[in-house]
Amino acid sequence: MRKGIKHRLIVTLGKLYVPATSLLLVFLVGNWLAASTAIDPLTVAQNPRIRFQKGEDLGGGSGSGLSDAEARLAKAVLGDKGSAAPDKPPQLLYMGNSQVLGIMDRKKGDMLSAQWLQVLLARQSDHGHPLLDVRLESLPNLSMTEFLMKLIAATQYSRGQVSVVLGSLVLEEFRFLRVRDEVQALLEKVGARNTLMKLLAGNSDLQFGVHAVEAGLGVGASDDERAPGASKARVVMRISQVEDLLQLAVNRIPLFARRSDLYAGTTLAYYHFRNRLLHVTSATARPVPEPSFQANLEILELSLRYAQSQGLRVILYLGPIRPIQPNRNTPEDIARFRKDIPMLCHRYNVTCLDYTDLIPSRLWTNYPDWDVAAGGQPDFAHFTGAAHKLLAEQLMTDVGPLLTNWVQVGGSPQR
Amino acid sequence: MSIQSLTYLLFTLVIWLIAGRVRETRHRLVLLVAASYFFYATWGVGFLAVLLVSSLLNYAWGRILRRHPTAGRLWVGIGLNLLILCVFKYAAAIVGILPANSPLDGFLKSIVMPVGISFWTFQAISYQFDVYREEGINPSLLEFCLYMVFWPTVLSGPVCRLRDMLAQFRRPYAPTWGDVAAGTHRILVGLFMKGVLAQILGAGLNSGEGVAAGFDRITQGWGGADVWFLAVGYGFQLFFDFAGYSHIVIGTARLFGIQLSENFARPYFSTTPSVFWTRWHMSLSFWIRDYVFLSLATMRRDIWWRNGVLIFAMTLFGLWHGATGPLVAWGLYQGVLLAGHRQIEQLRRRVNCPWPARLETAMSWGITFCLISLGWILFRSHDLNQAFIMLRALVTPHSYWRLVLPPNFYIVTLLVIGGYFVYGGITSALARWQRYARVADAIWLLSPVYYAAAMLLIVVWSKQESLFVYFQF
């Protein structure tokens, strides 16, 4: 009798061994991974010397030579400009990638080129109030598709306040055709998706660009994929609520709560391994594929058409390229970049400034020596606070009078 | 309710726990039918209405056909099913060929295709065929409704046959520990294939680095190597996605003691196109073989007729996937491949040309792999123009020097596909060694590590709302 019980117990334990041990391992290893992977997926791969501007140490006499009023203006560049403010001056939308947003080895009082531009615009005016309100609408790794989407979203959101668009174009961003979910969400949030769809429908001659944007938006997804969403039956809504509740519940388990961090961690480990194995450094040549370049160029053209349809003035500048060798940008790509974009601007009567050689090598920095993955390698994407100031001053020299003229003659063209 | 969602797992668990307490067969059938209708209704109540109408219509027509199994009645039954399928599935395609401002335009555009209609309509047609062939199947209405709506299979198959399902519906409910273990194993493997492997290949490590971006975001300029990578990568994405889905479905059914037909059996290890089609989407390809090819092929004995029917059946297979040029061309291409393979086999029998067996197998595998992969270009392209541009790159030698996709795409595709073949080799070796007790014990002892690693990867890498590639069919 006892032997029979013992036998059954052994059989049961044998059956439970695999599922129970598997779950225990998942629990233990998952908790350990979740606890030991304290990373921010958004910043984990960036150069530790970069600081994104928050404006907390700006003030009169802070070392930047700004008056209190100018410091307030510079700080306001980083804030939300609101949807509509009729008493405010027209806005200048400053768009670009992390080159526009980040400062290397930031010192107290260092500011972004957008902030310097705001201050310089104020200094240029007779009464100390800038003719244009600089609004920063940049995003790290801003692709051209995202440039177009943010442009549409910002102009729709501000309801006529935007007068001038200042775009910083960086060669690196012409390598990819990507759209992040949050940019799409932004477009949806301000109800601008239809505007974009109309723009795409009305510019089918730019087939490569239109196709790339549509693919990024998921346009053309099969009817089956859309159908469930189209059906708003109560049962469908309830199931979606149940799924949300379940997701919330499992997010109490550390492993689930930190899945995106762990994903970023494993991806980063892959990058380190790949780079070490293939000897990839920050200076390894990264050619821009022809199809991506063409599609991005057409998306830029779409942006210009949209801007002109809204009566917006556009100024583009070719973002600075670090003047050292070896360089991640190939000479062929740089030459094409410097030729094709000015040609496009010429066709649309848009001011295009070539700043590829503007920032001297001393105003760029490297990855710090203690950075495990990229210690000592040159950073080709971002520059120092002094370079931001230099860029803003050059902008004022090149387009300051033009901006004054536009505002004085035309007011806000969008209105 | 997505098959990858937590809601699905919870739903399955709840029904499984209730089913374990229901002893009466009829009551269990009622439970499964109700659960299946609820599951299907979560995709749209309107869809459920269409499925109910189709189920009742087919059941009623099956009874009429059973009384007098004539070819005319069979064709009426098939015609009714095809009518329902065409109205819902091909309405969008009809809109494209209608003249502008046609009064039908608005009506056709308002038609939404019920999820899985192609799969359950094929099940209904096979029922009509089997009744006509007097195979002795006599389901009750409840059994027939469950056959049509059984929730694990209702969305995308496997395409079941009533004669296989009926015996399982009728036997006492007694899923064994082996069923539960096998079912859980299959669900886990499926989630890993679909949620991790298909996800990595399709979406890439970062946005815009996967197969989807390679096909969708650029429309020209691919190099020859890019096209090969995209074709092979897409074939594997499709395989992991659909085979993963099938594992989840088969595993879910197995939890209830129901064994469904398999859908995939290592198709990429096939050494001929004919073998490939006995291992890829098997439930549908066998359906096409049994109800289309054999029905027509037996009409005449001529070789040209059989080859013609083969090509016709495969073209129909392509059309079933969608009424678009590339999909029809894909079906035609597969038909030509199969007919061509038959002819080559016949020629080889006549011409004695001995090769070393291993070399022959390796060459045969390589050629099959390349030809099948080429077909995926047609399958995935948006239109024939895109397919033509991609195929042209393949035969343009200097284009091979150009790589237009992100480096990670090539690396990840190589790693995942290479990993699949290595895994296939390891599992085959382990299966051979398992006859030694010590090896079997070691595998059993270490298996929790394997399962835990798979679960961790699923949690970390899978996205709950990832796109299901095969869903559009």
mmCIF file of C-alpha atoms in Angstrom, chain A residues 2-297:
data_model
loop_
_atom_site.group_PDB
_atom_site.id
_atom_site.type_symbol
_atom_site.label_atom_id
_atom_site.label_comp_id
_atom_site.label_asym_id
_atom_site.label_seq_id
_atom_site.Cartn_x
_atom_site.Cartn_y
_atom_site.Cartn_z
ATOM 1 C CA ARG A 2 2.711 2.381 1.166
ATOM 2 C CA LYS A 3 4.839 1.268 -1.782
ATOM 3 C CA GLY A 4 2.002 2.162 -4.135
ATOM 4 C CA ILE A 5 1.675 5.649 -2.649
ATOM 5 C CA LYS A 6 5.412 6.163 -2.873
ATOM 6 C CA HIS A 7 5.411 5.063 -6.473
ATOM 7 C CA ARG A 8 2.567 7.444 -7.336
ATOM 8 C CA LEU A 9 4.325 10.263 -5.537
ATOM 9 C CA ILE A 10 7.490 9.659 -7.534
ATOM 10 C CA VAL A 11 5.520 9.554 -10.790
ATOM 11 C CA THR A 12 3.709 12.796 -9.922
ATOM 12 C CA LEU A 13 6.930 14.527 -8.953
ATOM 13 C CA GLY A 14 8.485 13.296 -12.172
ATOM 14 C CA LYS A 15 5.615 14.801 -14.145
ATOM 15 C CA LEU A 16 5.808 18.086 -12.297
ATOM 16 C CA TYR A 17 9.595 18.361 -12.509
ATOM 17 C CA VAL A 18 9.797 19.972 -15.957
ATOM 18 C CA PRO A 19 6.970 22.559 -15.639
ATOM 19 C CA ALA A 20 7.704 23.469 -12.030
ATOM 20 C CA THR A 21 11.459 23.794 -12.517
ATOM 21 C CA SER A 22 10.972 25.780 -15.727
ATOM 22 C CA LEU A 23 8.655 28.249 -14.011
ATOM 23 C CA LEU A 24 10.958 28.512 -11.012
ATOM 24 C CA LEU A 25 13.908 29.247 -13.300
ATOM 25 C CA VAL A 26 11.910 31.881 -15.173
ATOM 26 C CA PHE A 27 10.941 33.491 -11.883
ATOM 27 C CA LEU A 28 14.456 33.484 -10.431
ATOM 28 C CA VAL A 29 16.385 34.430 -13.566
ATOM 29 C CA GLY A 30 13.711 36.924 -14.624
ATOM 30 C CA ASN A 31 13.798 38.683 -11.261
ATOM 31 C CA TRP A 32 17.579 38.728 -11.261
ATOM 32 C CA LEU A 33 17.718 40.152 -14.788
ATOM 33 C CA ALA A 34 15.080 42.750 -13.995
ATOM 34 C CA ALA A 35 16.938 43.833 -10.878
ATOM 35 C CA SER A 36 20.371 43.956 -12.489
ATOM 36 C CA THR A 37 19.394 45.674 -15.745
ATOM 37 C CA ALA A 38 18.896 49.222 -14.590
ATOM 38 C CA ILE A 39 19.144 51.001 -17.919
ATOM 39 C CA ASP A 40 17.249 53.699 -19.708
ATOM 40 C CA PRO A 41 16.578 52.387 -23.226
ATOM 41 C CA LEU A 42 16.422 55.927 -24.570
ATOM 42 C CA THR A 43 19.881 56.976 -23.454
ATOM 43 C CA VAL A 44 21.818 53.768 -22.999
ATOM 44 C CA ALA A 45 23.548 53.904 -26.387
ATOM 45 C CA GLN A 46 24.337 57.587 -26.485
ATOM 46 C CA ASN A 47 27.691 59.258 -25.896
ATOM 47 C CA PRO A 48 27.914 59.855 -22.123
ATOM 48 C CA ARG A 49 29.430 63.283 -22.781
ATOM 49 C CA ILE A 50 26.260 64.555 -24.403
ATOM 50 C CA ARG A 51 23.729 66.549 -22.401
ATOM 51 C CA PHE A 52 20.300 67.402 -23.645
ATOM 52 C CA GLN A 53 19.461 71.001 -22.851
ATOM 53 C CA LYS A 54 17.004 71.625 -20.041
ATOM 54 C CA GLY A 55 17.787 75.279 -19.410
ATOM 55 C CA GLU A 56 17.934 74.969 -15.632
ATOM 56 C CA ASP A 57 21.158 77.005 -15.233
ATOM 57 C CA LEU A 58 20.325 79.842 -17.570
ATOM 58 C CA GLY A 59 20.003 83.250 -16.021
ATOM 59 C CA GLY A 60 21.442 86.712 -16.131
ATOM 60 C CA GLY A 61 25.158 86.653 -15.476
ATOM 61 C CA SER A 62 25.334 82.911 -15.753
ATOM 62 C CA GLY A 63 28.431 82.991 -17.908
ATOM 63 C CA SER A 64 26.614 83.087 -21.199
ATOM 64 C CA GLY A 65 26.491 86.895 -21.197
ATOM 65 C CA LEU A 66 22.705 86.969 -21.234
ATOM 66 C CA SER A 67 20.460 89.483 -19.550
ATOM 67 C CA ASP A 68 17.601 88.149 -17.433
ATOM 68 C CA ALA A 69 15.141 88.833 -20.239
ATOM 69 C CA GLU A 70 17.329 87.012 -22.743
ATOM 70 C CA ALA A 71 17.750 84.058 -20.397
ATOM 71 C CA ARG A 72 13.964 83.853 -20.071
ATOM 72 C CA LEU A 73 13.633 83.904 -23.854
ATOM 73 C CA ALA A 74 16.268 81.176 -24.240
ATOM 74 C CA LYS A 75 14.568 79.017 -21.645
ATOM 75 C CA ALA A 76 11.192 79.481 -23.327
ATOM 76 C CA VAL A 77 12.554 77.935 -26.535
ATOM 77 C CA LEU A 78 12.517 74.573 -24.759
ATOM 78 C CA GLY A 79 8.941 74.878 -23.489
ATOM 79 C CA ASP A 80 5.609 74.118 -25.083
ATOM 80 C CA LYS A 81 4.519 77.073 -27.186
ATOM 81 C CA GLY A 82 0.835 76.280 -26.880
ATOM 82 C CA SER A 83 -1.659 75.758 -29.611
ATOM 83 C CA ALA A 84 -2.536 79.342 -30.446
ATOM 84 C CA ALA A 85 -1.635 82.712 -29.017
ATOM 85 C CA PRO A 86 -2.730 85.620 -31.234
ATOM 86 C CA ASP A 87 -0.805 88.222 -29.202
ATOM 87 C CA LYS A 88 2.523 86.417 -29.656
ATOM 88 C CA PRO A 89 4.887 86.899 -32.587
ATOM 89 C CA PRO A 90 4.812 84.364 -35.407
ATOM 90 C CA GLN A 91 6.792 81.199 -34.765
ATOM 91 C CA LEU A 92 9.959 79.866 -36.295
ATOM 92 C CA LEU A 93 9.882 76.080 -36.214
ATOM 93 C CA TYR A 94 13.404 74.745 -35.694
ATOM 94 C CA MET A 95 13.580 71.083 -36.722
ATOM 95 C CA GLY A 96 16.451 68.632 -36.688
ATOM 96 C CA ASN A 97 17.909 65.591 -34.988
ATOM 97 C CA SER A 98 20.032 65.236 -31.852
ATOM 98 C CA GLN A 99 22.679 67.526 -33.366
ATOM 99 C CA VAL A 100 20.203 70.323 -32.744
ATOM 100 C CA LEU A 101 19.204 69.049 -29.291
ATOM 101 C CA GLY A 102 22.405 67.968 -27.620
ATOM 102 C CA ILE A 103 25.525 69.730 -26.317
ATOM 103 C CA MET A 104 28.799 67.889 -25.775
ATOM 104 C CA ASP A 105 30.681 68.531 -22.519
ATOM 105 C CA ARG A 106 28.107 71.077 -21.597
ATOM 106 C CA LYS A 107 29.364 73.914 -19.432
ATOM 107 C CA LYS A 108 27.250 76.273 -17.371
ATOM 108 C CA GLY A 109 25.560 78.766 -19.645
ATOM 109 C CA ASP A 110 26.005 76.715 -22.820
ATOM 110 C CA MET A 111 22.983 76.885 -25.062
ATOM 111 C CA LEU A 112 21.598 75.259 -28.179
ATOM 112 C CA SER A 113 21.779 77.009 -31.536
ATOM 113 C CA ALA A 114 17.980 77.394 -31.369
ATOM 114 C CA GLN A 115 18.288 79.295 -28.089
ATOM 115 C CA TRP A 116 21.111 81.460 -29.396
ATOM 116 C CA LEU A 117 19.053 82.186 -32.464
ATOM 117 C CA GLN A 118 16.192 83.366 -30.253
ATOM 118 C CA VAL A 119 18.511 85.625 -28.275
ATOM 119 C CA LEU A 120 20.167 87.015 -31.396
ATOM 120 C CA LEU A 121 16.778 87.696 -32.975
ATOM 121 C CA ALA A 122 15.821 89.660 -29.863
ATOM 122 C CA ARG A 123 19.062 91.607 -29.938
ATOM 123 C CA GLN A 124 18.509 92.438 -33.597
ATOM 124 C CA SER A 125 15.117 94.006 -32.985
ATOM 125 C CA ASP A 126 14.848 97.605 -31.882
ATOM 126 C CA HIS A 127 12.670 97.013 -28.845
ATOM 127 C CA GLY A 128 14.315 93.850 -27.502
ATOM 128 C CA HIS A 129 11.374 91.626 -28.384
ATOM 129 C CA PRO A 130 12.188 89.052 -31.054
ATOM 130 C CA LEU A 131 10.301 89.254 -34.314
ATOM 131 C CA LEU A 132 9.974 85.483 -34.325
ATOM 132 C CA ASP A 133 9.267 83.073 -31.508
ATOM 133 C CA VAL A 134 11.697 80.150 -31.936
ATOM 134 C CA ARG A 135 10.016 76.830 -31.344
ATOM 135 C CA LEU A 136 12.151 73.709 -31.062
ATOM 136 C CA GLU A 137 10.525 70.689 -32.731
ATOM 137 C CA SER A 138 13.487 68.369 -32.923
ATOM 138 C CA LEU A 139 13.909 64.736 -32.015
ATOM 139 C CA PRO A 140 16.958 62.476 -31.770
ATOM 140 C CA ASN A 141 17.376 60.443 -34.984
ATOM 141 C CA LEU A 142 14.675 62.460 -36.717
ATOM 142 C CA SER A 143 14.149 60.720 -40.054
ATOM 143 C CA MET A 144 12.859 62.635 -43.057
ATOM 144 C CA THR A 145 9.485 60.875 -42.763
ATOM 145 C CA GLU A 146 9.298 62.026 -39.168
ATOM 146 C CA PHE A 147 10.401 65.495 -40.250
ATOM 147 C CA LEU A 148 7.389 65.653 -42.545
ATOM 148 C CA MET A 149 5.038 64.293 -39.898
ATOM 149 C CA LYS A 150 6.254 66.647 -37.199
ATOM 150 C CA LEU A 151 6.034 69.560 -39.589
ATOM 151 C CA ILE A 152 2.411 68.751 -40.345
ATOM 152 C CA ALA A 153 1.592 68.077 -36.692
ATOM 153 C CA ALA A 154 3.237 71.300 -35.494
ATOM 154 C CA THR A 155 1.548 73.527 -38.055
ATOM 155 C CA GLN A 156 -1.830 71.923 -37.419
ATOM 156 C CA TYR A 157 -1.382 72.168 -33.660
ATOM 157 C CA SER A 158 -0.311 75.807 -33.679
ATOM 158 C CA ARG A 159 -3.217 76.814 -35.948
ATOM 159 C CA GLY A 160 -1.525 79.439 -38.030
ATOM 160 C CA GLN A 161 1.163 80.591 -35.609
ATOM 161 C CA VAL A 162 4.036 79.024 -37.539
ATOM 162 C CA SER A 163 5.530 81.366 -40.097
ATOM 163 C CA VAL A 164 9.014 80.043 -40.817
ATOM 164 C CA VAL A 165 10.464 76.539 -40.855
ATOM 165 C CA LEU A 166 14.173 76.149 -40.223
ATOM 166 C CA GLY A 167 15.306 72.616 -41.030
ATOM 167 C CA SER A 168 18.629 71.070 -40.126
ATOM 168 C CA LEU A 169 19.382 68.229 -42.559
ATOM 169 C CA VAL A 170 21.918 65.632 -41.495
ATOM 170 C CA LEU A 171 23.355 63.186 -44.005
ATOM 171 C CA GLU A 172 23.169 60.267 -41.555
ATOM 172 C CA GLU A 173 19.364 60.504 -41.475
ATOM 173 C CA PHE A 174 19.196 59.867 -45.223
ATOM 174 C CA ARG A 175 20.366 56.300 -44.644
ATOM 175 C CA PHE A 176 17.093 55.104 -43.178
ATOM 176 C CA LEU A 177 13.370 55.198 -43.799
ATOM 177 C CA ARG A 178 11.847 54.804 -40.382
ATOM 178 C CA VAL A 179 8.934 56.118 -38.393
ATOM 179 C CA ARG A 180 8.625 55.711 -34.670
ATOM 180 C CA ASP A 181 5.310 54.905 -33.055
ATOM 181 C CA GLU A 182 5.393 58.043 -30.914
ATOM 182 C CA VAL A 183 5.634 60.300 -33.980
ATOM 183 C CA GLN A 184 2.685 58.538 -35.564
ATOM 184 C CA ALA A 185 0.823 58.887 -32.296
ATOM 185 C CA LEU A 186 1.585 62.609 -32.280
ATOM 186 C CA LEU A 187 0.123 62.919 -35.757
ATOM 187 C CA GLU A 188 -3.027 61.121 -34.623
ATOM 188 C CA LYS A 189 -3.230 63.163 -31.430
ATOM 189 C CA VAL A 190 -3.438 66.483 -33.218
ATOM 190 C CA GLY A 191 -5.771 65.024 -35.864
ATOM 191 C CA ALA A 192 -3.297 65.601 -38.688
ATOM 192 C CA ARG A 193 -3.226 62.126 -40.206
ATOM 193 C CA ASN A 194 -5.858 63.049 -42.784
ATOM 194 C CA THR A 195 -3.811 66.070 -43.838
ATOM 195 C CA LEU A 196 -0.855 63.795 -44.452
ATOM 196 C CA MET A 197 -2.966 61.283 -46.357
ATOM 197 C CA LYS A 198 -4.312 64.049 -48.581
ATOM 198 C CA LEU A 199 -0.793 65.291 -49.182
ATOM 199 C CA LEU A 200 0.320 61.792 -50.198
ATOM 200 C CA ALA A 201 -2.686 61.332 -52.471
ATOM 201 C CA GLY A 202 -2.074 64.650 -54.175
ATOM 202 C CA ASN A 203 1.617 64.098 -54.856
ATOM 203 C CA SER A 204 1.759 60.693 -56.431
ATOM 204 C CA ASP A 205 4.461 61.897 -58.837
ATOM 205 C CA LEU A 206 6.896 61.562 -55.920
ATOM 206 C CA GLN A 207 6.315 57.830 -55.921
ATOM 207 C CA PHE A 208 9.386 56.730 -53.943
ATOM 208 C CA GLY A 209 8.772 59.211 -51.164
ATOM 209 C CA VAL A 210 5.018 58.650 -51.038
ATOM 210 C CA HIS A 211 5.518 54.893 -50.977
ATOM 211 C CA ALA A 212 8.037 55.095 -48.142
ATOM 212 C CA VAL A 213 5.764 57.298 -46.017
ATOM 213 C CA GLU A 214 2.757 55.096 -46.694
ATOM 214 C CA ALA A 215 4.713 51.991 -45.729
ATOM 215 C CA GLY A 216 5.825 53.714 -42.526
ATOM 216 C CA LEU A 217 2.225 54.538 -41.707
ATOM 217 C CA GLY A 218 1.047 51.016 -42.451
ATOM 218 C CA VAL A 219 -1.195 52.239 -45.267
ATOM 219 C CA GLY A 220 -2.243 49.359 -47.498
ATOM 220 C CA ALA A 221 -2.481 46.882 -44.660
ATOM 221 C CA SER A 222 -4.827 44.106 -45.635
ATOM 222 C CA ASP A 223 -8.537 44.358 -45.026
ATOM 223 C CA ASP A 224 -8.320 41.559 -42.507
ATOM 224 C CA GLU A 225 -5.948 43.579 -40.370
ATOM 225 C CA ARG A 226 -8.234 46.584 -40.459
ATOM 226 C CA ALA A 227 -11.477 44.713 -40.125
ATOM 227 C CA PRO A 228 -11.272 43.810 -36.443
ATOM 228 C CA GLY A 229 -10.523 47.405 -35.569
ATOM 229 C CA ALA A 230 -13.437 48.562 -37.673
ATOM 230 C CA SER A 231 -15.831 46.436 -35.727
ATOM 231 C CA LYS A 232 -16.760 48.354 -32.605
ATOM 232 C CA ALA A 233 -19.017 45.714 -31.103
ATOM 233 C CA ARG A 234 -19.264 45.803 -27.331
ATOM 234 C CA VAL A 235 -17.681 42.393 -26.979
ATOM 235 C CA VAL A 236 -14.628 43.570 -28.949
ATOM 236 C CA MET A 237 -14.218 46.592 -26.687
ATOM 237 C CA ARG A 238 -14.601 44.467 -23.561
ATOM 238 C CA ILE A 239 -11.923 42.018 -24.698
ATOM 239 C CA SER A 240 -9.542 44.863 -25.349
ATOM 240 C CA GLN A 241 -10.218 46.162 -21.821
ATOM 241 C CA VAL A 242 -9.606 42.711 -20.363
ATOM 242 C CA GLU A 243 -6.290 42.516 -22.227
ATOM 243 C CA ASP A 244 -5.277 45.917 -20.846
ATOM 244 C CA LEU A 245 -6.134 44.799 -17.318
ATOM 245 C CA LEU A 246 -4.167 41.596 -17.725
ATOM 246 C CA GLN A 247 -1.201 43.528 -19.046
ATOM 247 C CA LEU A 248 -1.383 45.845 -16.050
ATOM 248 C CA ALA A 249 -1.535 42.845 -13.732
ATOM 249 C CA VAL A 250 1.484 41.089 -15.222
ATOM 250 C CA ASN A 251 3.426 44.331 -15.199
ATOM 251 C CA ARG A 252 3.551 43.940 -11.426
ATOM 252 C CA ILE A 253 6.006 41.108 -12.046
ATOM 253 C CA PRO A 254 9.457 42.704 -12.409
ATOM 254 C CA LEU A 255 10.340 40.665 -15.501
ATOM 255 C CA PHE A 256 7.285 41.949 -17.375
ATOM 256 C CA ALA A 257 7.615 45.470 -16.041
ATOM 257 C CA ARG A 258 11.157 45.782 -17.401
ATOM 258 C CA ARG A 259 10.745 43.981 -20.711
ATOM 259 C CA SER A 260 11.577 47.033 -22.809
ATOM 260 C CA ASP A 261 14.707 47.691 -20.736
ATOM 261 C CA LEU A 262 15.782 44.088 -21.096
ATOM 262 C CA TYR A 263 15.107 44.219 -24.824
ATOM 263 C CA ALA A 264 17.265 47.327 -25.086
ATOM 264 C CA GLY A 265 19.933 45.628 -23.003
ATOM 265 C CA THR A 266 20.083 42.530 -25.195
ATOM 266 C CA THR A 267 20.077 44.626 -28.359
ATOM 267 C CA LEU A 268 22.901 46.715 -27.007
ATOM 268 C CA ALA A 269 24.861 43.579 -26.125
ATOM 269 C CA TYR A 270 24.378 42.439 -29.715
ATOM 270 C CA TYR A 271 25.718 45.768 -31.005
ATOM 271 C CA HIS A 272 28.796 45.543 -28.783
ATOM 272 C CA PHE A 273 29.447 41.988 -29.891
ATOM 273 C CA ARG A 274 28.879 42.815 -33.553
ATOM 274 C CA ASN A 275 31.088 45.888 -33.451
ATOM 275 C CA ARG A 276 33.899 44.032 -31.747
ATOM 276 C CA LEU A 277 33.638 41.059 -34.087
ATOM 277 C CA LEU A 278 33.484 43.113 -37.289
ATOM 278 C CA HIS A 279 35.753 45.923 -36.034
ATOM 279 C CA VAL A 280 33.022 48.487 -36.503
ATOM 280 C CA THR A 281 33.907 51.868 -35.002
ATOM 281 C CA SER A 282 32.207 55.246 -35.053
ATOM 282 C CA ALA A 283 34.437 56.145 -38.032
ATOM 283 C CA THR A 284 33.578 53.078 -40.101
ATOM 284 C CA ALA A 285 32.167 54.225 -43.424
ATOM 285 C CA ARG A 286 28.389 54.131 -43.545
ATOM 286 C CA PRO A 287 27.380 54.651 -47.155
ATOM 287 C CA VAL A 288 23.888 55.963 -47.818
ATOM 288 C CA PRO A 289 22.052 53.508 -50.101
ATOM 289 C CA GLU A 290 20.787 55.133 -53.279
ATOM 290 C CA PRO A 291 17.119 54.057 -52.852
ATOM 291 C CA SER A 292 17.013 55.436 -49.305
ATOM 292 C CA PHE A 293 18.619 58.692 -50.399
ATOM 293 C CA GLN A 294 16.185 59.118 -53.287
ATOM 294 C CA ALA A 295 13.146 58.308 -51.166
ATOM 295 C CA ASN A 296 14.298 60.685 -48.413
ATOM 296 C CA LEU A 297 14.949 63.404 -50.959
#
